Structure formats: structure tokens, C-alpha cells
PDB file of C-alpha atoms in Angstrom:
ATOM      1  CA  UNK A   6     116.839  48.548 125.844  1.00  0.00           C
ATOM      2  CA  UNK A   7     118.913  51.296 124.053  1.00  0.00           C
ATOM      3  CA  UNK A   8     117.554  54.848 123.674  1.00  0.00           C
ATOM      4  CA  UNK A   9     117.293  54.549 119.817  1.00  0.00           C
ATOM      5  CA  UNK A  10     114.662  51.793 119.953  1.00  0.00           C
ATOM      6  CA  UNK A  11     110.822  51.953 120.070  1.00  0.00           C
ATOM      7  CA  UNK A  12     109.026  49.402 122.130  1.00  0.00           C
ATOM      8  CA  UNK A  13     105.696  48.113 120.755  1.00  0.00           C
ATOM      9  CA  UNK A  14     103.394  45.954 122.927  1.00  0.00           C
ATOM     10  CA  UNK A  15     102.138  42.874 121.329  1.00  0.00           C
ATOM     11  CA  UNK A  16      99.905  40.067 122.641  1.00  0.00           C
ATOM     12  CA  UNK A  17     102.760  37.815 123.582  1.00  0.00           C
ATOM     13  CA  UNK A  18     105.269  40.392 124.708  1.00  0.00           C
ATOM     14  CA  UNK A  19     107.073  43.497 123.363  1.00  0.00           C
ATOM     15  CA  UNK A  20     108.630  44.179 120.062  1.00  0.00           C
ATOM     16  CA  UNK A  21     111.578  46.483 119.895  1.00  0.00           C
ATOM     17  CA  UNK A  22     112.122  48.409 116.626  1.00  0.00           C
ATOM     18  CA  UNK A  23     115.165  50.552 115.974  1.00  0.00           C
ATOM     19  CA  UNK A  24     114.625  54.192 115.194  1.00  0.00           C
ATOM     20  CA  UNK A  25     116.912  53.667 112.118  1.00  0.00           C
ATOM     21  CA  UNK A  26     114.464  50.960 110.829  1.00  0.00           C
ATOM     22  CA  UNK A  27     111.615  53.487 111.153  1.00  0.00           C
ATOM     23  CA  UNK A  28     113.779  56.131 109.394  1.00  0.00           C
ATOM     24  CA  UNK A  29     114.281  53.643 106.481  1.00  0.00           C
ATOM     25  CA  UNK A  30     110.622  52.951 106.279  1.00  0.00           C
ATOM     26  CA  UNK A  31     109.894  56.677 106.232  1.00  0.00           C
ATOM     27  CA  UNK A  32     112.649  57.198 103.663  1.00  0.00           C
ATOM     28  CA  UNK A  33     111.120  54.679 101.237  1.00  0.00           C
ATOM     29  CA  UNK A  34     107.774  56.407 101.605  1.00  0.00           C
ATOM     30  CA  UNK A  35     109.357  59.847 101.063  1.00  0.00           C
ATOM     31  CA  UNK A  36     111.104  58.644  97.827  1.00  0.00           C
ATOM     32  CA  UNK A  37     107.822  57.418  96.447  1.00  0.00           C
ATOM     33  CA  UNK A  38     106.080  60.811  96.947  1.00  0.00           C
ATOM     34  CA  UNK A  39     105.497  62.724  93.752  1.00  0.00           C
ATOM     35  CA  UNK A  40     107.356  66.050  93.748  1.00  0.00           C
ATOM     36  CA  UNK A  41     110.106  65.063  96.211  1.00  0.00           C
ATOM     37  CA  UNK A  42     113.619  65.205  94.681  1.00  0.00           C
ATOM     38  CA  UNK A  43     115.312  63.489  97.598  1.00  0.00           C
ATOM     39  CA  UNK A  44     116.265  63.354 101.276  1.00  0.00           C
ATOM     40  CA  UNK A  45     118.265  66.056 102.862  1.00  0.00           C
ATOM     41  CA  UNK A  46     120.722  65.713 105.753  1.00  0.00           C
ATOM     42  CA  UNK A  47     120.089  67.414 109.039  1.00  0.00           C
ATOM     43  CA  UNK A  48     123.327  68.898 110.357  1.00  0.00           C
ATOM     44  CA  UNK A  49     121.962  69.763 113.799  1.00  0.00           C
ATOM     45  CA  UNK A  50     122.060  66.155 115.113  1.00  0.00           C
ATOM     46  CA  UNK A  51     125.279  64.188 115.659  1.00  0.00           C
ATOM     47  CA  UNK A  52     123.494  61.003 114.473  1.00  0.00           C
ATOM     48  CA  UNK A  53     122.663  62.825 111.293  1.00  0.00           C
ATOM     49  CA  UNK A  54     126.336  63.841 110.777  1.00  0.00           C
ATOM     50  CA  UNK A  55     127.962  60.448 111.440  1.00  0.00           C
ATOM     51  CA  UNK A  56     125.325  58.098 109.943  1.00  0.00           C
ATOM     52  CA  UNK A  57     126.012  56.292 106.707  1.00  0.00           C
ATOM     53  CA  UNK A  58     122.318  55.808 106.198  1.00  0.00           C
ATOM     54  CA  UNK A  59     120.670  58.544 104.159  1.00  0.00           C
ATOM     55  CA  UNK A  60     117.281  57.911 105.817  1.00  0.00           C
ATOM     56  CA  UNK A  61     118.870  58.168 109.378  1.00  0.00           C
ATOM     57  CA  UNK A  62     120.220  61.510 108.254  1.00  0.00           C
ATOM     58  CA  UNK A  63     117.004  62.783 106.874  1.00  0.00           C
ATOM     59  CA  UNK A  64     114.447  61.405 109.374  1.00  0.00           C
ATOM     60  CA  UNK A  65     114.479  62.107 113.141  1.00  0.00           C
ATOM     61  CA  UNK A  66     112.253  59.920 115.185  1.00  0.00           C
ATOM     62  CA  UNK A  67     111.114  61.247 118.662  1.00  0.00           C
ATOM     63  CA  UNK A  68     109.275  58.685 120.695  1.00  0.00           C
ATOM     64  CA  UNK A  69     107.532  59.132 124.013  1.00  0.00           C
ATOM     65  CA  UNK A  70     104.988  56.930 125.838  1.00  0.00           C
ATOM     66  CA  UNK A  71     102.108  58.545 124.063  1.00  0.00           C
ATOM     67  CA  UNK A  72     103.528  59.995 120.811  1.00  0.00           C
ATOM     68  CA  UNK A  73     105.715  59.110 117.860  1.00  0.00           C
ATOM     69  CA  UNK A  74     106.842  62.124 116.050  1.00  0.00           C
ATOM     70  CA  UNK A  75     108.898  62.236 112.898  1.00  0.00           C
ATOM     71  CA  UNK A  76     110.800  65.211 111.511  1.00  0.00           C
ATOM     72  CA  UNK A  77     111.674  64.640 107.795  1.00  0.00           C
ATOM     73  CA  UNK A  78     114.106  66.703 105.824  1.00  0.00           C
ATOM     74  CA  UNK A  79     113.635  66.785 102.012  1.00  0.00           C
ATOM     75  CA  UNK A  80     114.433  68.642  98.858  1.00  0.00           C
ATOM     76  CA  UNK A  81     111.618  69.150  96.313  1.00  0.00           C
ATOM     77  CA  UNK A  82     111.616  69.171  92.468  1.00  0.00           C
ATOM     78  CA  UNK A  83     111.204  72.511  90.798  1.00  0.00           C
ATOM     79  CA  UNK A  84     107.519  73.182  90.148  1.00  0.00           C
ATOM     80  CA  UNK A  85     106.298  70.976  92.990  1.00  0.00           C
ATOM     81  CA  UNK A  86     103.575  72.673  95.015  1.00  0.00           C
ATOM     82  CA  UNK A  87     105.062  72.783  98.485  1.00  0.00           C
ATOM     83  CA  UNK A  88     101.982  72.456 100.579  1.00  0.00           C
ATOM     84  CA  UNK A  89     100.397  69.620  98.449  1.00  0.00           C
ATOM     85  CA  UNK A  90     103.599  67.757  98.294  1.00  0.00           C
ATOM     86  CA  UNK A  91     104.196  68.047 101.986  1.00  0.00           C
ATOM     87  CA  UNK A  92     100.690  66.823 102.778  1.00  0.00           C
ATOM     88  CA  UNK A  93     101.113  63.869 100.458  1.00  0.00           C
ATOM     89  CA  UNK A  94     104.474  63.156 102.088  1.00  0.00           C
ATOM     90  CA  UNK A  95     102.925  63.252 105.552  1.00  0.00           C
ATOM     91  CA  UNK A  96     100.153  60.782 104.535  1.00  0.00           C
ATOM     92  CA  UNK A  97     102.617  58.392 102.798  1.00  0.00           C
ATOM     93  CA  UNK A  98     105.032  58.316 105.667  1.00  0.00           C
ATOM     94  CA  UNK A  99     102.322  57.869 108.278  1.00  0.00           C
ATOM     95  CA  UNK A 100     100.632  55.062 106.379  1.00  0.00           C
ATOM     96  CA  UNK A 101     104.023  53.250 105.755  1.00  0.00           C
ATOM     97  CA  UNK A 102     105.315  53.546 109.317  1.00  0.00           C
ATOM     98  CA  UNK A 103     101.978  52.627 110.997  1.00  0.00           C
ATOM     99  CA  UNK A 104     101.317  49.664 108.709  1.00  0.00           C
ATOM    100  CA  UNK A 105     104.826  48.209 109.106  1.00  0.00           C
ATOM    101  CA  UNK A 106     105.309  48.745 112.822  1.00  0.00           C
ATOM    102  CA  UNK A 107     101.717  48.944 114.250  1.00  0.00           C
ATOM    103  CA  UNK A 108     102.916  52.014 116.189  1.00  0.00           C
ATOM    104  CA  UNK A 109     100.656  55.074 115.738  1.00  0.00           C
ATOM    105  CA  UNK A 110     102.420  58.195 114.324  1.00  0.00           C
ATOM    106  CA  UNK A 111     101.072  61.273 115.943  1.00  0.00           C
ATOM    107  CA  UNK A 112     102.874  64.038 113.967  1.00  0.00           C
ATOM    108  CA  UNK A 113     105.151  64.380 110.948  1.00  0.00           C
ATOM    109  CA  UNK A 114     106.941  67.632 110.597  1.00  0.00           C
ATOM    110  CA  UNK A 115     108.170  68.281 107.017  1.00  0.00           C
ATOM    111  CA  UNK A 116     111.261  70.516 106.594  1.00  0.00           C
ATOM    112  CA  UNK A 117     111.869  71.588 102.938  1.00  0.00           C
ATOM    113  CA  UNK A 118     115.582  72.301 102.657  1.00  0.00           C
ATOM    114  CA  UNK A 119     115.729  73.255  99.021  1.00  0.00           C
ATOM    115  CA  UNK A 120     114.389  72.968  95.499  1.00  0.00           C
ATOM    116  CA  UNK A 121     116.233  70.974  92.859  1.00  0.00           C
ATOM    117  CA  UNK A 122     116.209  72.595  89.380  1.00  0.00           C
ATOM    118  CA  UNK A 123     114.956  70.446  86.485  1.00  0.00           C
ATOM    119  CA  UNK A 124     118.189  69.391  84.602  1.00  0.00           C
ATOM    120  CA  UNK A 125     116.232  68.651  81.340  1.00  0.00           C
ATOM    121  CA  UNK A 126     115.333  72.219  80.795  1.00  0.00           C
ATOM    122  CA  UNK A 127     118.903  73.508  80.901  1.00  0.00           C
TER     123      UNK A 127
END
């Protein structure tokens, strides 16, 4: 099995889910979170640089035998309360990933890369 897949044990065998699929699930949940302006690319990872998928650039999935950890990189809307928005984002992503994959998510690290000014006030 390639390194970028997560194996989930099921009754009749194993299910392998690509980390990119988990990133897309997380990206959808991020986009639906109030106060989030968008996804932000992480330049520290070669997959984030070469990927054409915005979610793969903005979400890093770290999987071990006992843990699934997600690092998400976002920009927030001006006026959004950072702590409240980050906590809502964590809950939305955790719920979405766990419900769609059945794999428990142990930690979600939120990285706020910037604030997007409200264009309507200009």
C-alpha cells in the first residue's frame, strides 16, 4: 500500500483511503465553517507545492497506527474571532472526516495564515 493511504479495518477486510481524499473531505468542512475565507497553501511540503488540489495543499494528514492528525492552513475573514472560528473548524473537520471514513481523528492543528479584508467596505 502506498504511503499516502490510510488503512481502515472493517468486518470483511481493510479499506484504504487516500490522504488526498481525507484532505478533500476536510476542505469541504473548512469551506462550510463560518468566518473562514478560504484555504491556504503550505509551502513547506513538496506535495503542497506540486498538488493541483487546493485541499491537498491546505490540509496535511499524518497517520500512525494510533493517531490521525490533520494540519489545516486557512485564511479568515476580517472580523472573525480567531479562537471561536478555529474551534468550530476543528469540530466541523473532525465530524466530517470521522463520519465519512470511520477513522477517529485525534488532533486537528489549525494554522491561520492571514486575514482577508472585507471588499464590500472599501
